[in-house]
PDB file of C-alpha atoms in Angstrom:
ATOM      1  CA  MET A 240      93.429  73.222 129.017  1.00 67.00           C
ATOM      2  CA  ALA A 241      90.780  75.960 129.394  1.00 62.00           C
ATOM      3  CA  ASP A 242      91.969  77.041 132.844  1.00 75.00           C
ATOM      4  CA  SER A 243      95.678  76.984 132.072  1.00 90.00           C
ATOM      5  CA  PRO A 244      97.442  80.353 132.404  1.00 93.00           C
ATOM      6  CA  LEU A 245     100.200  79.023 130.106  1.00 93.00           C
ATOM      7  CA  VAL A 246      97.688  78.435 127.319  1.00 95.00           C
ATOM      8  CA  ARG A 247      95.954  81.794 127.657  1.00 96.00           C
ATOM      9  CA  ILE A 248      99.218  83.750 127.938  1.00 96.00           C
ATOM     10  CA  SER A 249     100.700  81.926 124.938  1.00 97.00           C
ATOM     11  CA  LEU A 250      97.588  82.605 122.861  1.00 98.00           C
ATOM     12  CA  ILE A 251      97.472  86.280 123.861  1.00 98.00           C
ATOM     13  CA  LEU A 252     101.175  86.709 123.025  1.00 98.00           C
ATOM     14  CA  LEU A 253     100.628  84.991 119.682  1.00 98.00           C
ATOM     15  CA  ALA A 254      97.640  87.244 118.948  1.00 98.00           C
ATOM     16  CA  LEU A 255      99.713  90.347 119.735  1.00 98.00           C
ATOM     17  CA  ALA A 256     102.717  89.108 117.729  1.00 97.00           C
ATOM     18  CA  THR A 257     100.616  88.296 114.679  1.00 98.00           C
ATOM     19  CA  LEU A 258      98.827  91.666 114.958  1.00 98.00           C
ATOM     20  CA  SER A 259     102.184  93.462 115.074  1.00 96.00           C
ATOM     21  CA  ILE A 260     103.106  91.815 111.774  1.00 97.00           C
ATOM     22  CA  GLY A 261      99.681  91.742 110.153  1.00 98.00           C
ATOM     23  CA  ILE A 262      98.586  95.340 110.633  1.00 98.00           C
ATOM     24  CA  PRO A 263     101.568  97.042 108.988  1.00 97.00           C
ATOM     25  CA  ALA A 264     101.945  94.373 106.293  1.00 97.00           C
ATOM     26  CA  ALA A 265      98.257  94.517 105.338  1.00 98.00           C
ATOM     27  CA  PHE A 266      97.665  98.254 105.572  1.00 98.00           C
ATOM     28  CA  ALA A 267     101.087  99.758 104.848  1.00 97.00           C
ATOM     29  CA  PRO A 268     102.916  97.080 102.843  1.00 97.00           C
ATOM     30  CA  GLU A 269     105.629  99.342 101.474  1.00 96.00           C
ATOM     31  CA  THR A 270     106.378 100.744 104.925  1.00 94.00           C
ATOM     32  CA  PHE A 271     106.411  97.199 106.300  1.00 95.00           C
ATOM     33  CA  TYR A 272     108.892  96.228 103.592  1.00 96.00           C
ATOM     34  CA  GLU A 273     111.118  99.270 104.163  1.00 94.00           C
ATOM     35  CA  ASP A 274     111.069  99.550 107.966  1.00 93.00           C
ATOM     36  CA  TYR A 275     109.941  96.339 109.669  1.00 94.00           C
ATOM     37  CA  PRO A 276     110.542  95.719 112.504  1.00 92.00           C
ATOM     38  CA  PHE A 277     110.581  99.144 114.094  1.00 83.00           C
ATOM     39  CA  PHE A 278     112.851 100.762 111.542  1.00 74.00           C
ATOM     40  CA  SER A 279     115.376  97.911 111.493  1.00 86.00           C
ATOM     41  CA  SER A 280     114.616  97.138 107.832  1.00 90.00           C
ATOM     42  CA  TRP A 281     115.029  93.363 108.009  1.00 94.00           C
ATOM     43  CA  VAL A 282     112.420  92.679 105.327  1.00 94.00           C
ATOM     44  CA  ARG A 283     114.099  95.051 102.879  1.00 93.00           C
ATOM     45  CA  LEU A 284     117.228  92.886 103.022  1.00 93.00           C
ATOM     46  CA  LEU A 285     115.302  90.169 101.127  1.00 91.00           C
ATOM     47  CA  PRO A 286     114.355  91.924  97.867  1.00 89.00           C
ATOM     48  CA  PRO A 287     112.460  92.504  95.694  1.00 94.00           C
ATOM     49  CA  TYR A 288     109.419  94.326  97.092  1.00 95.00           C
ATOM     50  CA  ASN A 289     106.057  92.887  96.021  1.00 96.00           C
ATOM     51  CA  HIS A 290     103.002  94.833  97.202  1.00 96.00           C
ATOM     52  CA  HIS A 291     100.629  91.929  96.557  1.00 97.00           C
ATOM     53  CA  LEU A 292     102.727  89.399  98.455  1.00 96.00           C
ATOM     54  CA  VAL A 293     103.354  91.662 101.461  1.00 97.00           C
ATOM     55  CA  SER A 294      99.685  92.668 101.814  1.00 97.00           C
ATOM     56  CA  ASP A 295      98.592  89.010 101.467  1.00 97.00           C
ATOM     57  CA  VAL A 296     101.030  87.998 104.210  1.00 97.00           C
ATOM     58  CA  GLY A 297      99.559  90.774 106.338  1.00 98.00           C
ATOM     59  CA  GLY A 298      96.089  89.370 105.779  1.00 98.00           C
ATOM     60  CA  LEU A 299      97.226  85.882 106.750  1.00 98.00           C
ATOM     61  CA  TYR A 300      98.800  87.151 109.977  1.00 98.00           C
ATOM     62  CA  LEU A 301      95.640  89.151 110.779  1.00 98.00           C
ATOM     63  CA  GLY A 302      93.625  85.966 110.257  1.00 98.00           C
ATOM     64  CA  PHE A 303      95.862  84.143 112.716  1.00 98.00           C
ATOM     65  CA  ALA A 304      95.561  87.073 115.153  1.00 98.00           C
ATOM     66  CA  ALA A 305      91.758  86.850 115.068  1.00 98.00           C
ATOM     67  CA  ILE A 306      91.778  83.110 115.716  1.00 98.00           C
ATOM     68  CA  PHE A 307      94.417  83.383 118.467  1.00 98.00           C
ATOM     69  CA  ALA A 308      92.296  86.061 120.185  1.00 98.00           C
ATOM     70  CA  TRP A 309      89.194  83.872 119.856  1.00 97.00           C
ATOM     71  CA  ALA A 310      91.081  80.867 121.212  1.00 97.00           C
ATOM     72  CA  ALA A 311      92.431  82.889 124.163  1.00 96.00           C
ATOM     73  CA  ARG A 312      88.863  83.790 125.077  1.00 95.00           C
ATOM     74  CA  ARG A 313      87.531  80.237 124.646  1.00 93.00           C
ATOM     75  CA  PRO A 314      90.522  77.854 124.698  1.00 94.00           C
ATOM     76  CA  SER A 315      89.073  74.484 123.733  1.00 95.00           C
ATOM     77  CA  PRO A 316      91.458  71.755 122.577  1.00 95.00           C
ATOM     78  CA  GLN A 317      89.424  71.433 119.358  1.00 96.00           C
ATOM     79  CA  LEU A 318      90.376  75.005 118.456  1.00 97.00           C
ATOM     80  CA  VAL A 319      93.732  75.536 120.164  1.00 97.00           C
ATOM     81  CA  LEU A 320      95.532  72.401 118.995  1.00 97.00           C
ATOM     82  CA  PRO A 321      94.961  72.673 115.222  1.00 98.00           C
ATOM     83  CA  LEU A 322      95.584  76.425 115.437  1.00 98.00           C
ATOM     84  CA  CYS A 323      98.889  75.973 117.248  1.00 98.00           C
ATOM     85  CA  TRP A 324     100.009  73.071 115.041  1.00 98.00           C
ATOM     86  CA  GLY A 325      99.163  75.005 111.864  1.00 98.00           C
ATOM     87  CA  PHE A 326     100.931  78.141 113.054  1.00 98.00           C
ATOM     88  CA  LEU A 327     103.915  76.084 114.253  1.00 98.00           C
ATOM     89  CA  LEU A 328     104.295  74.540 110.799  1.00 98.00           C
ATOM     90  CA  SER A 329     104.210  77.933 109.102  1.00 98.00           C
ATOM     91  CA  GLN A 330     106.711  79.388 111.558  1.00 98.00           C
ATOM     92  CA  VAL A 331     109.176  76.488 111.325  1.00 98.00           C
ATOM     93  CA  ILE A 332     109.257  76.976 107.545  1.00 98.00           C
ATOM     94  CA  HIS A 333     109.593  80.755 108.020  1.00 98.00           C
ATOM     95  CA  PHE A 334     112.367  80.309 110.614  1.00 98.00           C
ATOM     96  CA  LEU A 335     114.354  77.888 108.440  1.00 98.00           C
ATOM     97  CA  PHE A 336     114.181  80.220 105.448  1.00 97.00           C
ATOM     98  CA  HIS A 337     115.448  83.199 107.417  1.00 97.00           C
ATOM     99  CA  ALA A 338     118.112  81.216 109.270  1.00 97.00           C
ATOM    100  CA  ASP A 339     119.540  80.325 105.852  1.00 97.00           C
ATOM    101  CA  HIS A 340     119.297  83.873 104.450  1.00 96.00           C
ATOM    102  CA  LEU A 341     121.248  86.128 106.785  1.00 97.00           C
ATOM    103  CA  GLU A 342     123.437  87.777 104.138  1.00 95.00           C
ATOM    104  CA  GLY A 343     123.444  91.550 104.535  1.00 95.00           C
ATOM    105  CA  PHE A 344     122.363  91.437 108.180  1.00 96.00           C
ATOM    106  CA  SER A 345     124.636  92.858 110.839  1.00 95.00           C
ATOM    107  CA  THR A 346     125.567  90.330 113.520  1.00 97.00           C
ATOM    108  CA  GLY A 347     123.215  91.993 115.990  1.00 95.00           C
ATOM    109  CA  ASP A 348     120.313  92.041 113.535  1.00 96.00           C
ATOM    110  CA  ALA A 349     120.943  88.422 112.532  1.00 97.00           C
ATOM    111  CA  ILE A 350     120.862  87.369 116.186  1.00 97.00           C
ATOM    112  CA  ALA A 351     117.796  89.497 116.972  1.00 96.00           C
ATOM    113  CA  GLN A 352     115.876  88.213 113.940  1.00 97.00           C
ATOM    114  CA  THR A 353     116.756  84.596 114.683  1.00 98.00           C
ATOM    115  CA  ILE A 354     115.673  84.943 118.312  1.00 97.00           C
ATOM    116  CA  SER A 355     112.408  86.715 117.441  1.00 96.00           C
ATOM    117  CA  LEU A 356     111.526  84.121 114.813  1.00 97.00           C
ATOM    118  CA  GLY A 357     112.517  81.368 117.228  1.00 98.00           C
ATOM    119  CA  LEU A 358     110.055  82.744 119.768  1.00 97.00           C
ATOM    120  CA  LEU A 359     107.282  82.422 117.187  1.00 98.00           C
ATOM    121  CA  VAL A 360     108.254  78.753 116.875  1.00 98.00           C
ATOM    122  CA  LEU A 361     108.333  78.221 120.644  1.00 98.00           C
ATOM    123  CA  LEU A 362     105.124  80.032 121.651  1.00 97.00           C
ATOM    124  CA  PRO A 363     102.655  77.583 120.071  1.00 98.00           C
ATOM    125  CA  LEU A 364     104.486  74.718 121.782  1.00 97.00           C
ATOM    126  CA  GLY A 365     103.195  75.883 125.191  1.00 96.00           C
ATOM    127  CA  PRO A 366      99.538  75.070 124.528  1.00 97.00           C
ATOM    128  CA  ILE A 367     100.492  71.850 122.707  1.00 96.00           C
ATOM    129  CA  TRP A 368     102.626  70.760 125.669  1.00 96.00           C
ATOM    130  CA  GLN A 369      99.895  71.711 128.152  1.00 94.00           C
ATOM    131  CA  HIS A 370      97.356  69.590 126.302  1.00 91.00           C
ATOM    132  CA  ARG A 371      99.676  66.582 126.259  1.00 90.00           C
ATOM    133  CA  ARG A 372     100.387  67.097 129.957  1.00 89.00           C
ATOM    134  CA  ASP A 373      96.679  67.271 130.789  1.00 89.00           C
ATOM    135  CA  GLY A 374      95.976  64.518 128.367  1.00 73.00           C
TER     136      GLY A 374
END
């Protein structure tokens, strides 16, 4: 697992993705609510705004980003597998919620959001699959 480019790339992409969510949500929660992602305002379509909730979510994503970065640097199965399984669980729940709450989204935004959330479900599967393959 440690020498697998698939594992390292997946972990780096997951670290970057969680940073891109965590930084604005933790440090600019109202802006995150109003404009995320990149001024598309998807979060705002699911009111009401709650500063505490948004900043806590940011902190959780930053925590995942730190562990994904650590795991990319030292990808042991003891770290990578529980990390990927835990993140996968959170993202499946997140994906299912958003897939069922697309009211107010344009068709393009609904498709883009569903694809982007789907990628966060698929990315942790790479290291899990690699471990089973090496297994």
